[in-house]
Amino acid sequence: MKLLKMRHHFAIPVFSLLLGISALSCLSLAYAQSKADEKFPTRPISLIVPFAAGGPTDIVARLIAVPMGKSLGETIIVENVLGAGGTVAANKVAKAKPDGYTLFIYHIGMATAPALNDKLAYDPMKDFEYIGQVVDVPMVLLARKDFPPNNLKELIAYLKKNEKKVTMANAGPGAVSQLCGLVFMDAIGVKLTTIPYKGTGPAFNDLLGGQVDLLCDQTTQTLPFIKSDKVKTYGVTTPKRLPSIPNIPTLDESGLKGFDVKVWHGIYAPKGTPAPVLKKLNTALKAALSDPTIKARMDESSIDIVPMAKVSEQGLKDHLEKEINRWGPLIRKANIPD
Ligand code: MLT
């Protein structure tokens, strides 16, 4: 009994001591973390691109990685993680260590993938931090150079007659080339054979080589080939013509009323990336997008840098949510298979 009492007397101070030690170690961990955040970055950062190298997303990523890295004082290494319309990469980033050393650039696919793929292993609204929107890119409906129809009217008539024979390339479910192709096929009431690639970089090469017939792709990589007549161009997907190719009509004015697909891009980090680190990354992104040489390069491809208010956590998060609500019901109504 006496012994028990003695133990009890000792227990309280020992318990308090343990509490004190654990509080101290929490404080010192928090202090170490805040010091690490202050010093960030101290080693190269990975920017994950979910499509093939040389394609539209890769080009935008590599353009901004250089000035972003310069302003952070560390290299940003672009890493291509391919597959399933960008969702393999998105899943990898969602599960990566949230320390600021893994970043992710993804386009409108971040909003369309959940409706295109019921088995998605991540949630775009819960598993990421939002660094900011980047650019908006128009698309163009293209065919191989020797494809018979010469304008949209002829193309629609041709596709209705040859539905089973014509192939349309895309970059998989979640890819904007797939979305654009689906909107187009739905608008004219045909179902073409689609050929998935790991990005529109390789898909466009095959279009140039004549291995596939049609592709809806971004202006980022296609403008020089449109201007030099290496492909047939039926129309731009935005409501207005593009200053860089003023002779190409919009799909809307050629008869597909309301056709409006523009590709927005955002930069993300895994959920839990510390706020001070996100702030530094956002500042670097803003600096990159304000760089006149970047602006000139984007202009060449009819790419619009978004207004600075959208280069923000809230700007990207709000836009993503709006786009999920815009495309989700449309895609589900069209009953598009996974
Ligand atoms: C790419 O970079 O390959 C494209 O953005 C793919 C696509 O979404 O069509």
mmCIF file of C-alpha atoms and ligand atoms in Angstrom:
data_model
loop_
_atom_site.group_PDB
_atom_site.id
_atom_site.type_symbol
_atom_site.label_atom_id
_atom_site.label_comp_id
_atom_site.label_asym_id
_atom_site.label_seq_id
_atom_site.Cartn_x
_atom_site.Cartn_y
_atom_site.Cartn_z
ATOM 1 C CA MET A 1 0.000 0.000 0.000
ATOM 2 C CA LYS A 2 2.802 2.360 1.041
ATOM 3 C CA LEU A 3 4.695 1.403 -2.050
ATOM 4 C CA LEU A 4 1.632 2.075 -4.236
ATOM 5 C CA LYS A 5 1.243 5.546 -2.669
ATOM 6 C CA MET A 6 4.902 6.272 -3.310
ATOM 7 C CA ARG A 7 4.479 5.249 -6.931
ATOM 8 C CA HIS A 8 1.497 7.580 -7.185
ATOM 9 C CA HIS A 9 3.552 10.472 -5.807
ATOM 10 C CA PHE A 10 6.234 9.827 -8.400
ATOM 11 C CA ALA A 11 3.715 9.343 -11.240
ATOM 12 C CA ILE A 12 2.508 12.944 -11.343
ATOM 13 C CA PRO A 13 5.908 14.623 -11.764
ATOM 14 C CA VAL A 14 7.021 11.962 -14.269
ATOM 15 C CA PHE A 15 3.828 12.482 -16.287
ATOM 16 C CA SER A 16 4.313 16.279 -16.246
ATOM 17 C CA LEU A 17 7.920 15.844 -17.257
ATOM 18 C CA LEU A 18 6.917 13.642 -20.201
ATOM 19 C CA LEU A 19 4.287 16.185 -21.251
ATOM 20 C CA GLY A 20 6.902 18.931 -21.081
ATOM 21 C CA ILE A 21 9.359 16.909 -23.181
ATOM 22 C CA SER A 22 6.759 16.153 -25.808
ATOM 23 C CA ALA A 23 5.625 19.809 -25.938
ATOM 24 C CA LEU A 24 9.264 20.844 -26.283
ATOM 25 C CA SER A 25 9.917 18.355 -29.063
ATOM 26 C CA CYS A 26 6.749 19.546 -30.883
ATOM 27 C CA LEU A 27 7.978 23.111 -30.564
ATOM 28 C CA SER A 28 11.428 22.223 -31.811
ATOM 29 C CA LEU A 29 9.955 20.263 -34.738
ATOM 30 C CA ALA A 30 7.770 23.259 -35.618
ATOM 31 C CA TYR A 31 10.823 25.500 -35.320
ATOM 32 C CA ALA A 32 12.874 23.210 -37.585
ATOM 33 C CA GLN A 33 10.008 23.141 -40.103
ATOM 34 C CA SER A 34 9.686 26.923 -40.129
ATOM 35 C CA LYS A 35 13.473 27.231 -40.623
ATOM 36 C CA ALA A 36 13.270 24.733 -43.523
ATOM 37 C CA ASP A 37 10.365 26.699 -45.044
ATOM 38 C CA GLU A 38 12.372 29.904 -44.719
ATOM 39 C CA LYS A 39 15.340 28.358 -46.547
ATOM 40 C CA PHE A 40 13.197 26.694 -49.264
ATOM 41 C CA PRO A 41 14.341 25.693 -51.820
ATOM 42 C CA THR A 42 17.697 24.115 -51.069
ATOM 43 C CA ARG A 43 17.680 21.531 -53.874
ATOM 44 C CA PRO A 44 16.139 21.126 -57.355
ATOM 45 C CA ILE A 45 12.353 21.023 -57.655
ATOM 46 C CA SER A 46 10.463 18.556 -59.888
ATOM 47 C CA LEU A 47 7.718 19.895 -62.115
ATOM 48 C CA ILE A 48 5.652 16.921 -63.254
ATOM 49 C CA VAL A 49 4.160 17.079 -66.745
ATOM 50 C CA PRO A 50 1.447 14.470 -67.341
ATOM 51 C CA PHE A 51 2.015 14.156 -71.113
ATOM 52 C CA ALA A 52 4.807 13.347 -73.556
ATOM 53 C CA ALA A 53 7.884 15.553 -73.932
ATOM 54 C CA GLY A 54 7.711 18.018 -76.808
ATOM 55 C CA GLY A 55 3.891 18.322 -76.625
ATOM 56 C CA PRO A 56 1.839 21.391 -75.654
ATOM 57 C CA THR A 57 1.858 20.956 -71.853
ATOM 58 C CA ASP A 58 5.549 20.088 -71.882
ATOM 59 C CA ILE A 59 6.355 23.207 -73.930
ATOM 60 C CA VAL A 60 4.482 25.498 -71.496
ATOM 61 C CA ALA A 61 6.113 23.757 -68.494
ATOM 62 C CA ARG A 62 9.635 24.117 -69.867
ATOM 63 C CA LEU A 63 9.021 27.764 -70.777
ATOM 64 C CA ILE A 64 8.006 28.752 -67.261
ATOM 65 C CA ALA A 65 10.345 26.380 -65.386
ATOM 66 C CA VAL A 66 13.422 28.405 -66.333
ATOM 67 C CA PRO A 67 12.363 31.876 -65.058
ATOM 68 C CA MET A 68 10.564 30.328 -62.056
ATOM 69 C CA GLY A 69 13.754 28.482 -61.119
ATOM 70 C CA LYS A 70 15.793 31.646 -61.594
ATOM 71 C CA SER A 71 13.616 33.577 -59.219
ATOM 72 C CA LEU A 72 13.712 30.757 -56.624
ATOM 73 C CA GLY A 73 17.477 30.317 -56.966
ATOM 74 C CA GLU A 74 17.160 26.584 -57.732
ATOM 75 C CA THR A 75 16.674 24.515 -60.880
ATOM 76 C CA ILE A 76 13.208 23.273 -61.763
ATOM 77 C CA ILE A 77 13.481 19.919 -63.483
ATOM 78 C CA VAL A 78 10.638 18.951 -65.808
ATOM 79 C CA GLU A 79 9.670 15.294 -65.447
ATOM 80 C CA ASN A 80 7.218 13.599 -67.836
ATOM 81 C CA VAL A 81 4.990 11.041 -66.093
ATOM 82 C CA LEU A 82 2.804 9.493 -68.776
ATOM 83 C CA GLY A 83 -0.458 7.621 -69.002
ATOM 84 C CA ALA A 84 -4.261 7.669 -68.826
ATOM 85 C CA GLY A 85 -4.793 11.240 -70.024
ATOM 86 C CA GLY A 86 -2.673 12.737 -67.264
ATOM 87 C CA THR A 87 -4.312 10.921 -64.364
ATOM 88 C CA VAL A 88 -1.295 8.661 -63.620
ATOM 89 C CA ALA A 89 0.775 11.780 -62.956
ATOM 90 C CA ALA A 90 -2.008 13.485 -60.965
ATOM 91 C CA ASN A 91 -2.265 10.430 -58.725
ATOM 92 C CA LYS A 92 1.507 10.344 -58.221
ATOM 93 C CA VAL A 93 1.554 14.025 -57.213
ATOM 94 C CA ALA A 94 -1.453 13.619 -54.885
ATOM 95 C CA LYS A 95 0.564 10.996 -52.961
ATOM 96 C CA ALA A 96 3.948 12.761 -53.084
ATOM 97 C CA LYS A 97 5.660 14.290 -50.036
ATOM 98 C CA PRO A 98 4.138 17.744 -49.467
ATOM 99 C CA ASP A 99 7.417 19.635 -49.135
ATOM 100 C CA GLY A 100 7.353 21.924 -52.179
ATOM 101 C CA TYR A 101 9.813 19.814 -54.157
ATOM 102 C CA THR A 102 7.083 18.162 -56.233
ATOM 103 C CA LEU A 103 4.945 20.443 -58.408
ATOM 104 C CA PHE A 104 2.414 19.553 -61.061
ATOM 105 C CA ILE A 105 1.173 21.283 -64.162
ATOM 106 C CA TYR A 106 -2.141 20.022 -65.538
ATOM 107 C CA HIS A 107 -4.713 21.582 -67.772
ATOM 108 C CA ILE A 108 -8.515 21.411 -68.023
ATOM 109 C CA GLY A 109 -8.083 17.636 -67.550
ATOM 110 C CA MET A 110 -7.935 18.276 -63.795
ATOM 111 C CA ALA A 111 -11.625 19.231 -64.112
ATOM 112 C CA THR A 112 -12.787 16.719 -66.736
ATOM 113 C CA ALA A 113 -10.978 13.570 -65.532
ATOM 114 C CA PRO A 114 -13.369 12.845 -62.608
ATOM 115 C CA ALA A 115 -16.355 12.623 -64.986
ATOM 116 C CA LEU A 116 -14.356 10.684 -67.597
ATOM 117 C CA ASN A 117 -13.007 8.172 -65.108
ATOM 118 C CA ASP A 118 -15.142 6.760 -62.275
ATOM 119 C CA LYS A 119 -12.165 4.998 -60.703
ATOM 120 C CA LEU A 120 -10.019 8.065 -60.185
ATOM 121 C CA ALA A 121 -7.774 7.500 -57.142
ATOM 122 C CA TYR A 122 -7.509 11.197 -56.183
ATOM 123 C CA ASP A 123 -9.837 14.116 -55.617
ATOM 124 C CA PRO A 124 -8.899 17.327 -57.499
ATOM 125 C CA MET A 125 -10.628 19.441 -54.827
ATOM 126 C CA LYS A 126 -9.146 17.691 -51.767
ATOM 127 C CA ASP A 127 -5.730 16.249 -52.565
ATOM 128 C CA PHE A 128 -3.849 19.304 -53.850
ATOM 129 C CA GLU A 129 -2.675 22.792 -52.994
ATOM 130 C CA TYR A 130 -3.254 25.444 -55.656
ATOM 131 C CA ILE A 131 -0.368 27.661 -56.726
ATOM 132 C CA GLY A 132 -2.046 29.492 -59.573
ATOM 133 C CA GLN A 133 -3.455 29.469 -63.064
ATOM 134 C CA VAL A 134 -0.954 29.940 -65.850
ATOM 135 C CA VAL A 135 -2.118 30.288 -69.458
ATOM 136 C CA ASP A 136 -5.148 29.751 -71.695
ATOM 137 C CA VAL A 137 -4.512 28.011 -75.012
ATOM 138 C CA PRO A 138 -6.859 27.803 -78.021
ATOM 139 C CA MET A 139 -7.228 24.605 -80.046
ATOM 140 C CA VAL A 140 -7.521 23.825 -83.731
ATOM 141 C CA LEU A 141 -9.279 21.014 -85.574
ATOM 142 C CA LEU A 142 -6.718 19.490 -87.921
ATOM 143 C CA ALA A 143 -6.369 16.711 -90.483
ATOM 144 C CA ARG A 144 -3.452 15.143 -92.290
ATOM 145 C CA LYS A 145 -2.420 17.209 -95.322
ATOM 146 C CA ASP A 146 -3.936 14.859 -97.927
ATOM 147 C CA PHE A 147 -7.259 14.254 -96.135
ATOM 148 C CA PRO A 148 -9.949 14.886 -98.805
ATOM 149 C CA PRO A 149 -12.350 17.465 -97.212
ATOM 150 C CA ASN A 150 -11.258 21.097 -97.659
ATOM 151 C CA ASN A 151 -13.489 22.899 -95.170
ATOM 152 C CA LEU A 152 -15.735 22.152 -92.211
ATOM 153 C CA LYS A 153 -18.865 21.665 -94.332
ATOM 154 C CA GLU A 154 -17.094 19.111 -96.537
ATOM 155 C CA LEU A 155 -15.553 17.488 -93.468
ATOM 156 C CA ILE A 156 -18.918 16.921 -91.785
ATOM 157 C CA ALA A 157 -20.406 15.402 -94.972
ATOM 158 C CA TYR A 158 -17.309 13.200 -95.430
ATOM 159 C CA LEU A 159 -17.357 11.958 -91.826
ATOM 160 C CA LYS A 160 -21.039 11.082 -92.013
ATOM 161 C CA LYS A 161 -20.317 8.905 -95.065
ATOM 162 C CA ASN A 162 -17.023 7.428 -93.840
ATOM 163 C CA GLU A 163 -17.580 7.221 -90.080
ATOM 164 C CA LYS A 164 -16.147 3.703 -89.779
ATOM 165 C CA LYS A 165 -12.989 4.445 -91.785
ATOM 166 C CA VAL A 166 -11.785 7.704 -90.217
ATOM 167 C CA THR A 167 -9.404 7.778 -87.244
ATOM 168 C CA MET A 168 -9.062 10.571 -84.701
ATOM 169 C CA ALA A 169 -6.037 10.793 -82.414
ATOM 170 C CA ASN A 170 -6.140 11.944 -78.799
ATOM 171 C CA ALA A 171 -4.095 11.741 -75.605
ATOM 172 C CA GLY A 172 -6.450 9.551 -73.548
ATOM 173 C CA PRO A 173 -9.281 10.154 -71.034
ATOM 174 C CA GLY A 174 -8.619 13.464 -69.316
ATOM 175 C CA ALA A 175 -6.701 14.834 -72.292
ATOM 176 C CA VAL A 176 -8.139 17.937 -73.842
ATOM 177 C CA SER A 177 -7.673 16.475 -77.331
ATOM 178 C CA GLN A 178 -10.093 13.756 -76.259
ATOM 179 C CA LEU A 179 -12.553 16.289 -74.846
ATOM 180 C CA CYS A 180 -12.409 18.451 -77.974
ATOM 181 C CA GLY A 181 -12.878 15.378 -80.199
ATOM 182 C CA LEU A 182 -15.864 14.246 -78.114
ATOM 183 C CA VAL A 183 -17.508 17.673 -78.274
ATOM 184 C CA PHE A 184 -16.936 17.717 -82.047
ATOM 185 C CA MET A 185 -18.275 14.186 -82.664
ATOM 186 C CA ASP A 186 -21.248 14.874 -80.419
ATOM 187 C CA ALA A 187 -22.009 18.128 -82.280
ATOM 188 C CA ILE A 188 -22.081 16.439 -85.700
ATOM 189 C CA GLY A 189 -23.514 13.094 -84.555
ATOM 190 C CA VAL A 190 -20.721 10.673 -85.535
ATOM 191 C CA LYS A 191 -18.524 8.231 -83.601
ATOM 192 C CA LEU A 192 -15.069 7.909 -85.127
ATOM 193 C CA THR A 193 -12.410 5.390 -84.195
ATOM 194 C CA THR A 194 -10.163 7.110 -81.660
ATOM 195 C CA ILE A 195 -6.469 6.337 -81.267
ATOM 196 C CA PRO A 196 -5.001 7.211 -77.838
ATOM 197 C CA TYR A 197 -1.400 8.414 -77.483
ATOM 198 C CA LYS A 198 0.657 9.424 -74.453
ATOM 199 C CA GLY A 199 0.377 13.058 -75.458
ATOM 200 C CA THR A 200 -0.414 15.090 -78.536
ATOM 201 C CA GLY A 201 3.324 15.481 -79.229
ATOM 202 C CA PRO A 202 3.471 11.934 -80.670
ATOM 203 C CA ALA A 203 -0.136 12.170 -81.946
ATOM 204 C CA PHE A 204 0.693 15.288 -83.974
ATOM 205 C CA ASN A 205 3.827 13.613 -85.392
ATOM 206 C CA ASP A 206 1.621 10.782 -86.632
ATOM 207 C CA LEU A 207 -0.821 13.269 -88.156
ATOM 208 C CA LEU A 208 2.085 14.917 -90.006
ATOM 209 C CA GLY A 209 3.216 11.472 -91.126
ATOM 210 C CA GLY A 210 -0.299 10.600 -92.337
ATOM 211 C CA GLN A 211 -0.802 7.651 -89.911
ATOM 212 C CA VAL A 212 -3.986 9.183 -88.422
ATOM 213 C CA ASP A 213 -6.630 11.351 -90.053
ATOM 214 C CA LEU A 214 -7.818 13.916 -87.491
ATOM 215 C CA LEU A 215 -6.647 15.602 -84.304
ATOM 216 C CA CYS A 216 -7.919 18.455 -82.181
ATOM 217 C CA ASP A 217 -4.799 20.024 -80.692
ATOM 218 C CA GLN A 218 -3.504 23.137 -78.977
ATOM 219 C CA THR A 219 -1.878 25.991 -80.886
ATOM 220 C CA THR A 220 1.248 25.642 -78.730
ATOM 221 C CA GLN A 221 2.882 23.135 -81.055
ATOM 222 C CA THR A 222 0.765 23.380 -84.208
ATOM 223 C CA LEU A 223 0.867 27.015 -85.414
ATOM 224 C CA PRO A 224 4.055 26.827 -87.549
ATOM 225 C CA PHE A 225 2.654 23.746 -89.332
ATOM 226 C CA ILE A 226 -0.705 25.442 -89.906
ATOM 227 C CA LYS A 227 0.995 28.527 -91.312
ATOM 228 C CA SER A 228 3.205 26.485 -93.628
ATOM 229 C CA ASP A 229 0.273 24.324 -94.804
ATOM 230 C CA LYS A 230 1.706 21.051 -93.493
ATOM 231 C CA VAL A 231 -1.752 20.106 -92.183
ATOM 232 C CA LYS A 232 -5.357 20.852 -93.086
ATOM 233 C CA THR A 233 -7.023 23.197 -90.609
ATOM 234 C CA TYR A 234 -10.814 23.261 -90.360
ATOM 235 C CA GLY A 235 -11.281 25.784 -87.593
ATOM 236 C CA VAL A 236 -10.317 27.195 -84.226
ATOM 237 C CA THR A 237 -12.226 26.046 -81.152
ATOM 238 C CA THR A 238 -12.607 29.484 -79.533
ATOM 239 C CA PRO A 239 -15.461 31.912 -80.256
ATOM 240 C CA LYS A 240 -13.059 34.455 -81.832
ATOM 241 C CA ARG A 241 -10.532 34.024 -84.678
ATOM 242 C CA LEU A 242 -6.862 34.104 -83.675
ATOM 243 C CA PRO A 243 -4.690 37.083 -84.677
ATOM 244 C CA SER A 244 -1.845 34.709 -85.623
ATOM 245 C CA ILE A 245 -3.997 32.798 -88.167
ATOM 246 C CA PRO A 246 -6.742 35.301 -89.101
ATOM 247 C CA ASN A 247 -7.702 33.362 -92.251
ATOM 248 C CA ILE A 248 -8.801 30.276 -90.251
ATOM 249 C CA PRO A 249 -12.504 30.498 -89.317
ATOM 250 C CA THR A 250 -13.872 29.525 -85.940
ATOM 251 C CA LEU A 251 -15.848 26.273 -85.729
ATOM 252 C CA ASP A 252 -18.677 28.383 -84.313
ATOM 253 C CA GLU A 253 -18.900 30.674 -87.357
ATOM 254 C CA SER A 254 -18.616 27.660 -89.702
ATOM 255 C CA GLY A 255 -21.805 26.157 -88.342
ATOM 256 C CA LEU A 256 -21.015 24.490 -84.994
ATOM 257 C CA LYS A 257 -22.790 27.147 -82.942
ATOM 258 C CA GLY A 258 -21.505 27.585 -79.406
ATOM 259 C CA PHE A 259 -18.328 25.511 -79.957
ATOM 260 C CA ASP A 260 -16.014 26.855 -77.259
ATOM 261 C CA VAL A 261 -13.075 24.837 -75.949
ATOM 262 C CA LYS A 262 -10.099 26.688 -74.486
ATOM 263 C CA VAL A 263 -7.367 24.965 -72.511
ATOM 264 C CA TRP A 264 -6.556 26.510 -69.147
ATOM 265 C CA HIS A 265 -3.586 25.318 -67.099
ATOM 266 C CA GLY A 266 -2.794 25.368 -63.400
ATOM 267 C CA ILE A 267 0.145 24.577 -61.145
ATOM 268 C CA TYR A 268 -0.481 22.379 -58.117
ATOM 269 C CA ALA A 269 1.397 20.845 -55.177
ATOM 270 C CA PRO A 270 0.445 17.908 -52.929
ATOM 271 C CA LYS A 271 -2.029 18.692 -50.132
ATOM 272 C CA GLY A 272 -0.214 19.784 -46.989
ATOM 273 C CA THR A 273 2.626 21.676 -48.662
ATOM 274 C CA PRO A 274 3.456 24.425 -46.117
ATOM 275 C CA ALA A 275 1.870 27.846 -46.729
ATOM 276 C CA PRO A 276 5.182 29.810 -46.697
ATOM 277 C CA VAL A 277 6.536 27.445 -49.391
ATOM 278 C CA LEU A 278 3.380 27.863 -51.501
ATOM 279 C CA LYS A 279 3.749 31.634 -51.173
ATOM 280 C CA LYS A 280 7.330 31.500 -52.497
ATOM 281 C CA LEU A 281 6.255 29.294 -55.399
ATOM 282 C CA ASN A 282 3.384 31.647 -56.242
ATOM 283 C CA THR A 283 5.718 34.672 -56.213
ATOM 284 C CA ALA A 284 8.107 32.838 -58.554
ATOM 285 C CA LEU A 285 5.241 31.860 -60.874
ATOM 286 C CA LYS A 286 4.037 35.466 -61.038
ATOM 287 C CA ALA A 287 7.588 36.636 -61.822
ATOM 288 C CA ALA A 288 7.899 34.050 -64.625
ATOM 289 C CA LEU A 289 4.597 35.053 -66.201
ATOM 290 C CA SER A 290 5.576 38.741 -66.058
ATOM 291 C CA ASP A 291 8.840 38.080 -67.924
ATOM 292 C CA PRO A 292 8.636 39.866 -71.333
ATOM 293 C CA THR A 293 10.494 37.072 -73.160
ATOM 294 C CA ILE A 294 7.930 34.538 -71.902
ATOM 295 C CA LYS A 295 5.091 36.829 -72.982
ATOM 296 C CA ALA A 296 6.630 37.170 -76.468
ATOM 297 C CA ARG A 297 6.990 33.387 -76.808
ATOM 298 C CA MET A 298 3.403 32.818 -75.649
ATOM 299 C CA ASP A 299 2.142 35.465 -78.124
ATOM 300 C CA GLU A 300 3.840 33.599 -80.979
ATOM 301 C CA SER A 301 1.573 30.612 -80.273
ATOM 302 C CA SER A 302 -1.594 32.631 -79.529
ATOM 303 C CA ILE A 303 -1.315 31.606 -75.874
ATOM 304 C CA ASP A 304 -2.837 34.036 -73.343
ATOM 305 C CA ILE A 305 -1.147 34.557 -70.009
ATOM 306 C CA VAL A 306 -3.977 34.794 -67.451
ATOM 307 C CA PRO A 307 -4.551 38.037 -65.486
ATOM 308 C CA MET A 308 -2.369 38.133 -62.333
ATOM 309 C CA ALA A 309 -5.432 37.851 -60.034
ATOM 310 C CA LYS A 310 -5.883 34.308 -61.377
ATOM 311 C CA VAL A 311 -2.256 33.411 -60.679
ATOM 312 C CA SER A 312 -3.274 32.688 -57.105
ATOM 313 C CA GLU A 313 -4.496 29.903 -54.854
ATOM 314 C CA GLN A 314 -8.073 31.212 -54.866
ATOM 315 C CA GLY A 315 -7.987 32.015 -58.589
ATOM 316 C CA LEU A 316 -7.069 28.435 -59.490
ATOM 317 C CA LYS A 317 -9.285 26.751 -56.891
ATOM 318 C CA ASP A 318 -12.401 28.725 -57.883
ATOM 319 C CA HIS A 319 -11.764 28.158 -61.582
ATOM 320 C CA LEU A 320 -11.230 24.421 -61.087
ATOM 321 C CA GLU A 321 -14.473 24.096 -59.137
ATOM 322 C CA LYS A 322 -16.372 26.066 -61.792
ATOM 323 C CA GLU A 323 -14.927 23.878 -64.558
ATOM 324 C CA ILE A 324 -15.740 20.623 -62.712
ATOM 325 C CA ASN A 325 -19.331 21.867 -62.469
ATOM 326 C CA ARG A 326 -19.342 22.909 -66.139
ATOM 327 C CA TRP A 327 -17.906 19.752 -67.707
ATOM 328 C CA GLY A 328 -18.978 17.038 -65.255
ATOM 329 C CA PRO A 329 -22.718 17.052 -66.132
ATOM 330 C CA LEU A 330 -22.022 17.490 -69.875
ATOM 331 C CA ILE A 331 -19.614 14.539 -69.959
ATOM 332 C CA ARG A 332 -21.889 12.339 -67.820
ATOM 333 C CA LYS A 333 -24.889 13.188 -70.032
ATOM 334 C CA ALA A 334 -22.912 12.232 -73.137
ATOM 335 C CA ASN A 335 -22.305 8.848 -71.426
ATOM 336 C CA ILE A 336 -18.671 8.639 -72.436
ATOM 337 C CA PRO A 337 -17.046 5.301 -71.563
ATOM 338 C CA ASP A 338 -13.935 5.170 -69.325
HETATM 339 C C1 MLT B 1 -0.166 17.257 -74.292
HETATM 340 O O1 MLT B 1 0.580 18.007 -73.701
HETATM 341 O O2 MLT B 1 0.225 16.238 -74.881
HETATM 342 C C2 MLT B 1 -1.621 17.612 -74.377
HETATM 343 O O3 MLT B 1 -1.937 18.632 -73.502
HETATM 344 C C3 MLT B 1 -2.464 16.411 -74.332
HETATM 345 C C4 MLT B 1 -3.935 16.729 -74.403
HETATM 346 O O4 MLT B 1 -4.507 17.019 -73.382
HETATM 347 O O5 MLT B 1 -4.530 16.648 -75.461
#
